[in-house]
Tab-separated table of C-alpha atoms in Angstrom:
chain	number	residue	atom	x	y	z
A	12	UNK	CA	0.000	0.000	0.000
A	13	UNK	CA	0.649	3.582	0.509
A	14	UNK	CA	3.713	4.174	1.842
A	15	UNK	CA	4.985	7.176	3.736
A	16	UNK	CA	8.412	6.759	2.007
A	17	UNK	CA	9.460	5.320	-1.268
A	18	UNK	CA	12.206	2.364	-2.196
A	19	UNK	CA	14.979	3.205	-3.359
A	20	UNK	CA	16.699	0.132	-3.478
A	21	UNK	CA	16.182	-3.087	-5.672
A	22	UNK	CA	13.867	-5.840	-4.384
A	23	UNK	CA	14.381	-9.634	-4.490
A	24	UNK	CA	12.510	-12.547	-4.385
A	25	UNK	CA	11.380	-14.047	-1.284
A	26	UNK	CA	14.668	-15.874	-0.602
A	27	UNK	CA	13.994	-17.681	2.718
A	28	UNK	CA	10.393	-19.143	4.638
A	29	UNK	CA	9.700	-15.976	6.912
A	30	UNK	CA	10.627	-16.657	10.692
A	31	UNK	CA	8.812	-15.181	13.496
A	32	UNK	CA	10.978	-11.865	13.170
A	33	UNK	CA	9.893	-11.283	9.529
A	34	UNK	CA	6.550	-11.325	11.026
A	35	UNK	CA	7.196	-9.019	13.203
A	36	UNK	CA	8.924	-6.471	11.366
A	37	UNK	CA	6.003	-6.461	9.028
A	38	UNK	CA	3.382	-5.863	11.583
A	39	UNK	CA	6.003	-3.311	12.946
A	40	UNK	CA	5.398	-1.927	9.747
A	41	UNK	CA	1.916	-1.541	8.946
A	42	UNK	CA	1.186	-0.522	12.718
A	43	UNK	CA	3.799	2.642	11.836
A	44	UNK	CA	2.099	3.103	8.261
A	45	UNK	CA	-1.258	3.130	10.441
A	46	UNK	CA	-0.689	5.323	12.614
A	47	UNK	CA	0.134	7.931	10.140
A	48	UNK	CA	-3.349	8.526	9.443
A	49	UNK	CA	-3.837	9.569	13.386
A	50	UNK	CA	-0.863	11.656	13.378
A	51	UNK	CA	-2.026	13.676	10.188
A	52	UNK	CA	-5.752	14.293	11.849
A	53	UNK	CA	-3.670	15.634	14.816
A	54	UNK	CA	-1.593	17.539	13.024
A	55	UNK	CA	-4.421	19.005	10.858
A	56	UNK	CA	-5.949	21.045	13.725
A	57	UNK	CA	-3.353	23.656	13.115
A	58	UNK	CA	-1.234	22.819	10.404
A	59	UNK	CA	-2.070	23.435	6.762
A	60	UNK	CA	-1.760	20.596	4.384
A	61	UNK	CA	1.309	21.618	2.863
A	62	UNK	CA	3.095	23.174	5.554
A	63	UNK	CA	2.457	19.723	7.461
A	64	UNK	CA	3.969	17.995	4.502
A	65	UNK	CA	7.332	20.284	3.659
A	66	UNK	CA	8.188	19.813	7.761
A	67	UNK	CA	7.713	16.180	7.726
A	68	UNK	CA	9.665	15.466	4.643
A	69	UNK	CA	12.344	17.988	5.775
A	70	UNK	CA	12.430	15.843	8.888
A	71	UNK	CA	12.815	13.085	7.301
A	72	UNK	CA	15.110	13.556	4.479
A	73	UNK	CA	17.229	15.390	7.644
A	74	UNK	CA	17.142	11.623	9.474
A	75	UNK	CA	17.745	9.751	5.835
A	76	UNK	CA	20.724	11.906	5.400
A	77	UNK	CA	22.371	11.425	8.438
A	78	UNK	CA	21.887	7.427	8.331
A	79	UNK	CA	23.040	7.270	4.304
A	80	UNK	CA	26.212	9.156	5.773
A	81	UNK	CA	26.564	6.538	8.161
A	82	UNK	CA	26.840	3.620	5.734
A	83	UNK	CA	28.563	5.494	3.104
A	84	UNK	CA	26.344	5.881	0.817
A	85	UNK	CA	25.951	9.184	-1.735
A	86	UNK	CA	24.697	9.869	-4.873
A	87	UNK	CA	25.428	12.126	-7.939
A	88	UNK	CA	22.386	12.599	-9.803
A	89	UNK	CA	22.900	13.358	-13.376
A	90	UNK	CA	19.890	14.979	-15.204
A	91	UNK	CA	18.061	11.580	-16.039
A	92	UNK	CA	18.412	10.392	-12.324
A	93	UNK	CA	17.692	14.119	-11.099
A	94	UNK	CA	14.068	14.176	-13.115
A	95	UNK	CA	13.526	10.757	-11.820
A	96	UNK	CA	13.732	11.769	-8.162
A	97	UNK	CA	11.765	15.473	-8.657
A	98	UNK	CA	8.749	13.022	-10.214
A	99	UNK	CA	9.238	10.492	-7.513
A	100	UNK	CA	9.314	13.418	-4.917
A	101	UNK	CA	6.210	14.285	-6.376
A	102	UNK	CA	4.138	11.731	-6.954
A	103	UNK	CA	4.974	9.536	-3.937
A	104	UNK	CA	5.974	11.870	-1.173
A	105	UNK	CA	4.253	15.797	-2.072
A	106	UNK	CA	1.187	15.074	-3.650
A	107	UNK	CA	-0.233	12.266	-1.643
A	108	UNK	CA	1.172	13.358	1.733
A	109	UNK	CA	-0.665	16.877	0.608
A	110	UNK	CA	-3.888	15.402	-0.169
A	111	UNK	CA	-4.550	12.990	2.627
A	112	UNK	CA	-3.753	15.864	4.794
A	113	UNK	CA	-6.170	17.981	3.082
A	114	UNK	CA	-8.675	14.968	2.889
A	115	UNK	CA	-8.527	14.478	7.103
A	116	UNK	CA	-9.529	17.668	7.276
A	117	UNK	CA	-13.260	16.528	6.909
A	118	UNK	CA	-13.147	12.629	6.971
A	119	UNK	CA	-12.191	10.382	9.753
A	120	UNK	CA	-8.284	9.091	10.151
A	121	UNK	CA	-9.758	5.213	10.099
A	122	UNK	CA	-12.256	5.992	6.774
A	123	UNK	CA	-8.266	7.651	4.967
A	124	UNK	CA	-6.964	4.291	6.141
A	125	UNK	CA	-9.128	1.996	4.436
A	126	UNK	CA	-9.537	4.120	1.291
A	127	UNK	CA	-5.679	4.271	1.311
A	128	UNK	CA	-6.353	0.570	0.910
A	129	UNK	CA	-7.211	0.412	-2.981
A	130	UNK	CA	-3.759	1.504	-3.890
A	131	UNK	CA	-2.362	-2.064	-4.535
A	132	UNK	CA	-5.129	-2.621	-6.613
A	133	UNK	CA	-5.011	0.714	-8.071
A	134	UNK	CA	-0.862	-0.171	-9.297
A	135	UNK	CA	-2.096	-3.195	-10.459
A	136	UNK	CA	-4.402	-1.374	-13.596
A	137	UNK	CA	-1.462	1.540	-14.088
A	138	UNK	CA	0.829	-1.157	-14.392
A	139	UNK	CA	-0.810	-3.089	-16.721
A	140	UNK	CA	-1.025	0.073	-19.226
A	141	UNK	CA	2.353	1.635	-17.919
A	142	UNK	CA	4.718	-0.931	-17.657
A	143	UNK	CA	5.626	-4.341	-19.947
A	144	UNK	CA	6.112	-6.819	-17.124
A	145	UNK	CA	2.349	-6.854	-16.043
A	146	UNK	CA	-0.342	-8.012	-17.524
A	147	UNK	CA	-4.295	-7.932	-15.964
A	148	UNK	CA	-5.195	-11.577	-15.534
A	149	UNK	CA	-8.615	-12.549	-15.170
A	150	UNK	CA	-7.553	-13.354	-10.974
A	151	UNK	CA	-6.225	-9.836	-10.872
A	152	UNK	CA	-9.194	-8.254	-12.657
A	153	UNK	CA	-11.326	-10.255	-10.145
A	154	UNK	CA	-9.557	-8.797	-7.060
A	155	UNK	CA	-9.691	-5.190	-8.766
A	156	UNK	CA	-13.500	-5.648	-9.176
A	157	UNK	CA	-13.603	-6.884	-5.369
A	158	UNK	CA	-11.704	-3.713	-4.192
A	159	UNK	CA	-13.891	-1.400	-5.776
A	160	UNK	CA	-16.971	-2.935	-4.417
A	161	UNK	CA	-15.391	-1.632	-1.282
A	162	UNK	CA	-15.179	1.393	-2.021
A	163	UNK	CA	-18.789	2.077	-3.411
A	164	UNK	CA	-19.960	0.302	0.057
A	165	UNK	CA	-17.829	2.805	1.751
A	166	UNK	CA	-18.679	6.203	-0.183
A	167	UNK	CA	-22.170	5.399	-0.828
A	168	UNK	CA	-24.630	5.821	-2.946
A	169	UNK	CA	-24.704	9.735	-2.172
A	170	UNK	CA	-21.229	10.374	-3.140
A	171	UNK	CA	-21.494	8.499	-6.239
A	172	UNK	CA	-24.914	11.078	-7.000
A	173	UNK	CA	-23.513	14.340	-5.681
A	174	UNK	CA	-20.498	15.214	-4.594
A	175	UNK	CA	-20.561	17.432	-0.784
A	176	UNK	CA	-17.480	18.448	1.058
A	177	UNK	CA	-17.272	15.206	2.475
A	178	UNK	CA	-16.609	13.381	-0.847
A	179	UNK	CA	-14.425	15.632	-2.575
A	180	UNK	CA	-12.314	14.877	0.721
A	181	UNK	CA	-12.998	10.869	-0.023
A	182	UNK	CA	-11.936	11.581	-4.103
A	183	UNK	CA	-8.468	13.687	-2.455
A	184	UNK	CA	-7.495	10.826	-0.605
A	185	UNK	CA	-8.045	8.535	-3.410
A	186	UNK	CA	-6.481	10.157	-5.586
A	187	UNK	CA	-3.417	10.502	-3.214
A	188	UNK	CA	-3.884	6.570	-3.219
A	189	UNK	CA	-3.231	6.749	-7.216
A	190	UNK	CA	-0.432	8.693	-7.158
A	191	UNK	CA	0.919	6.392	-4.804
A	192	UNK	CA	0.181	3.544	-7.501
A	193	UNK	CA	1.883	5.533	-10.267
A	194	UNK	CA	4.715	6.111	-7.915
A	195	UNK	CA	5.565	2.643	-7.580
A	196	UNK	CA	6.121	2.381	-11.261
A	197	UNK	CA	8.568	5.175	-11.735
A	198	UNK	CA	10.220	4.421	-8.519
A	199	UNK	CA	11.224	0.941	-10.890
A	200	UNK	CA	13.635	3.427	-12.988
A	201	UNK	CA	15.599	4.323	-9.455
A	202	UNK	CA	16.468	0.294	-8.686
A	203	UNK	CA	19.692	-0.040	-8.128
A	204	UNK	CA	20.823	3.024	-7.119
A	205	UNK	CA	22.241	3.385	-3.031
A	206	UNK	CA	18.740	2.898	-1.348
A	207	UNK	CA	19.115	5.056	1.752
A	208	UNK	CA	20.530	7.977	-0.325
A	209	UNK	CA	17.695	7.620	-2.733
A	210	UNK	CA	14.560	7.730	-0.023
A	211	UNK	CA	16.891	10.538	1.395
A	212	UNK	CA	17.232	12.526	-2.219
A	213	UNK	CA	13.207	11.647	-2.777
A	214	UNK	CA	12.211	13.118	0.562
A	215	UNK	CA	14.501	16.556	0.418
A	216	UNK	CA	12.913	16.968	-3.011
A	217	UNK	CA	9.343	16.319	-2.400
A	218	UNK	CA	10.126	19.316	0.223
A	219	UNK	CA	11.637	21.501	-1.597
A	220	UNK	CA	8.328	21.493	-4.334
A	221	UNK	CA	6.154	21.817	-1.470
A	222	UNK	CA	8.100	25.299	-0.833
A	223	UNK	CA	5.879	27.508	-3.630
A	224	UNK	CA	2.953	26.222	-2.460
A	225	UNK	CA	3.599	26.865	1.193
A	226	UNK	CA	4.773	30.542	0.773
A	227	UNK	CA	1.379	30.984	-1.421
A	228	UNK	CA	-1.226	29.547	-0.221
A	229	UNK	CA	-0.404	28.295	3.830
A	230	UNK	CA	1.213	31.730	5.376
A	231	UNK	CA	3.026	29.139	7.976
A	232	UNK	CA	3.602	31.531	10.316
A	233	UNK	CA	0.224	31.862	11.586
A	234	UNK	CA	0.718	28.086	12.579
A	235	UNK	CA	-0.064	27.367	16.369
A	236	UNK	CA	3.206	25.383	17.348
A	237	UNK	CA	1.352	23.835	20.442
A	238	UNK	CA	2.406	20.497	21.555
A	239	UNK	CA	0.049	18.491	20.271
A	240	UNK	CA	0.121	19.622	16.878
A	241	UNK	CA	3.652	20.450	16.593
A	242	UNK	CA	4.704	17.091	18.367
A	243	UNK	CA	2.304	15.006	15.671
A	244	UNK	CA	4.560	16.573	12.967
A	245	UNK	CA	7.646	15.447	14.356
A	246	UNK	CA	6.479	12.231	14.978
A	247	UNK	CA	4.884	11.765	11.104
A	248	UNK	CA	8.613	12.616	10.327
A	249	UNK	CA	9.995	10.307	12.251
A	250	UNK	CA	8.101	7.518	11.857
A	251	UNK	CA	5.799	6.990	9.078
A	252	UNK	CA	8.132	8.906	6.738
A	253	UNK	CA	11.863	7.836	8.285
A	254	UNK	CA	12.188	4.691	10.176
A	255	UNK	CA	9.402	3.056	8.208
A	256	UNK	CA	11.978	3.431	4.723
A	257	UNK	CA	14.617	1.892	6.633
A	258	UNK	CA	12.494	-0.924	8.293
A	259	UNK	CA	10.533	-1.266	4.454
A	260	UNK	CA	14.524	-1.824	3.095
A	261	UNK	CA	15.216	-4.259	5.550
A	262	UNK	CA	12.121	-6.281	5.140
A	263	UNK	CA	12.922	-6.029	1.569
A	264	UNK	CA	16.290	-7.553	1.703
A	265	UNK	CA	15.063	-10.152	4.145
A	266	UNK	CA	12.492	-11.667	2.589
A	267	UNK	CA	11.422	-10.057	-0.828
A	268	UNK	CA	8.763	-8.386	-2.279
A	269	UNK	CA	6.184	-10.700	-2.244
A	270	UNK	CA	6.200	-11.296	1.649
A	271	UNK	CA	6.582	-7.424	1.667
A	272	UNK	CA	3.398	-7.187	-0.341
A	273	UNK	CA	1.370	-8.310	2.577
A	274	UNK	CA	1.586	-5.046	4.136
A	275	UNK	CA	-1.007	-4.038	2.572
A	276	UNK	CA	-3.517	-6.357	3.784
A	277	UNK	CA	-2.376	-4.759	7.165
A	278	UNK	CA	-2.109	-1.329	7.131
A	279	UNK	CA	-5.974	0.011	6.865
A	280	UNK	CA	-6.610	-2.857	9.729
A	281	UNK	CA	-4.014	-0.766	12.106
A	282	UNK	CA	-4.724	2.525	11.005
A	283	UNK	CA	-8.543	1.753	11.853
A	284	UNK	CA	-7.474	0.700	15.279
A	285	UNK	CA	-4.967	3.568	15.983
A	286	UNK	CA	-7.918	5.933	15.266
A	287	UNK	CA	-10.510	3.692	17.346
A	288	UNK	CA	-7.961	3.782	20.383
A	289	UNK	CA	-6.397	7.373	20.170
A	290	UNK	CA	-8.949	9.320	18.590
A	291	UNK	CA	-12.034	7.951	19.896
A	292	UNK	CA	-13.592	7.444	16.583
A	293	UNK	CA	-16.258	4.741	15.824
A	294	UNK	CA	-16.375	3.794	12.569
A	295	UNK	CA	-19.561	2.767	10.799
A	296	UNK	CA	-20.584	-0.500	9.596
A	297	UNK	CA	-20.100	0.597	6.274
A	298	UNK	CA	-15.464	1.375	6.823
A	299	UNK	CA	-15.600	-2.046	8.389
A	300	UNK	CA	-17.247	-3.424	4.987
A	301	UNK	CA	-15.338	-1.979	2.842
A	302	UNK	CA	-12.162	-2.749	4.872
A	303	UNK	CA	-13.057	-6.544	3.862
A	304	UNK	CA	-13.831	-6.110	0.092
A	305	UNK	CA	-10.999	-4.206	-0.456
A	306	UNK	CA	-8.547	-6.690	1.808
A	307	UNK	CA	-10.552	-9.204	-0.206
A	308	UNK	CA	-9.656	-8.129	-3.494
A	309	UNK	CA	-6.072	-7.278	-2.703
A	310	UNK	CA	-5.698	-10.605	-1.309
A	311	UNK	CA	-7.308	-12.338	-4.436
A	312	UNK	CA	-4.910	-10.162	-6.823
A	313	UNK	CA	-2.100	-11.373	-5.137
A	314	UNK	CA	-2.406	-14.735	-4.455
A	315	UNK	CA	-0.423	-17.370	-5.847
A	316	UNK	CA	-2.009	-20.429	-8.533
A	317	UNK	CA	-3.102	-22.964	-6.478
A	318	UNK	CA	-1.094	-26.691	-6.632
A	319	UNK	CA	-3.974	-28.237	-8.816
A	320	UNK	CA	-3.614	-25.154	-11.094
A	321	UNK	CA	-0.108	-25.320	-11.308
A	322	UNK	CA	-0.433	-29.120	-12.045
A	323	UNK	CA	-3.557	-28.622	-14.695
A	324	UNK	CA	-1.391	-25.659	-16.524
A	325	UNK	CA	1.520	-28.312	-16.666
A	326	UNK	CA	-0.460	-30.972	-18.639
């Protein structure tokens, strides 16, 4: 699913069966991911979208910096690796970090997290028209249609009619959930290059385009820098953007991308239950619905031919 910080190292195949730590980490994981979606509706009280964005990526990149230093690792851009990491920057760390801010601004932190769910199903059709190593089968088209059964349950028939406040916030978060998806196709063209310098280089300039807009539009100096606010920022910085990239790379070289796949059958389920717990919000019958269609169809998009399939396709 969404995540708060982009690869930018290559990924392997899963190379090992996953041991009780693997499990771990990735529940480690999605419970950071989660909580992001808390943090932001904290946050939101006082910050402006993008102001909330530019100090969280600064934050991070600042951390991502520090840590590539540690292990030695730098990069040189030239101007093909340089565009890269400006669309990167934007599509996976300024525009969707903007928008689900902007979204929590009128819908719940649990109903962001399980719309923030359709994004592996979302990469799934953008991939199949953007890139030549995936093609819709009719399992994946079957787990798309699933997913967006979830999301009709969730928005409603009202949203679908007529658009209010309320579900131009629902399309904002979506739509950060599809530049998320079309993020994780460019981010293919980075592979290979020193991963912790990369999510550093994608962070600093997802800031540093988030700059314009702040001086605009935000005026951050009328921000209130009380605790709670202030403190939610630093955390979103630290956590969901910083030491989630350096957990996702270890997962990565650990056990793969497909065991890190299953994140996202994780990460709406914790961010429901950081906003339950923290934020005292109930969700409707309708979030916990769609949380199942959508888990549903990612699950059924992802899984793996069955032995007797395997077998009939061998005969």
């Amino acid at each position: 699913m969404s995540s708060d910080c982009l690869p930018g190292g290559a990924t392997g195949d899963m190379k090992s069966p996953p041991g009780v730590m693997d499990y771990a980490l990735l529940s480690i994981l999605a419970a950071i991911w989660g909580g992001s979606f808390m943090l932001i509706k904290v946050a939101g009280h006082d910050w402006p979208p993008a102001t909330m964005t530019a100090a969280r990526l600064m934050i991070a990149s600042a951390i991502l910096f520090a840590v590539a230093a540690y292990y030695g690792e730098k990069i040189r851009p030239d101007y093909r690796i340089a565009g890269t990491i400006i669309l990167v920057g934007l599509f996976g760390n300024s525009l969707p970090f903007t928008l689900i801010a902007w979204g929590e601004e009128t819908v719940d932190a649990s109903v962001a997290a399980v719309l923030m769910g359709i994004m592996p199903i979302a990469t799934l059709v953008m991939a199949h028209f953007l890139s030549d190593d995936e093609v819709l089968t009719a399992r994946k088209l079957a787990g798309v249609g699933i997913g967006l059964v979830g999301l009709v349950v969730l928005a409603g028939p009202a949203v679908l009619l007529r658009l209010g406040e309320d579900g131009i916030s629902q399309l904002a978060i979506l739509a950060a959930a599809i530049s998320y998806a079309l993020n994780a196709i460019l981010t293919k063209k980075l592979l290979g290059l020193p991963r912790r310098a990369a999510a550093a280089w994608l962070l600093l300039a997802g800031a540093f385009l988030m700059l314009p807009v702040v001086a605009v539009y935000d005026k951050p100096y009328t921000v209130d820098l009380n605790f709670a606010s202030a403190g939610a920022v630093v955390l979103l910085g630290i956590f969901p953007t910083a030491l989630a990239a350096l957990l996702m790379f270890d997962v990565l070289d650990r056990q793969g991308a497909g065991f890190f796949g299953q994140v996202n059958l994780l990460v709406p389920l914790f961010g429901i239950i950081w906003a339950v717990a923290f934020l005292g919000e109930r969700p409707d019958l309708s979030a916990y619905l769609a949380l199942v269609f959508i888990v549903a169809g990612i699950w059924i998009s992802r899984a793996k031919q069955s032995g007797l399939a395997r077998m009939r396709n061998r005969l």
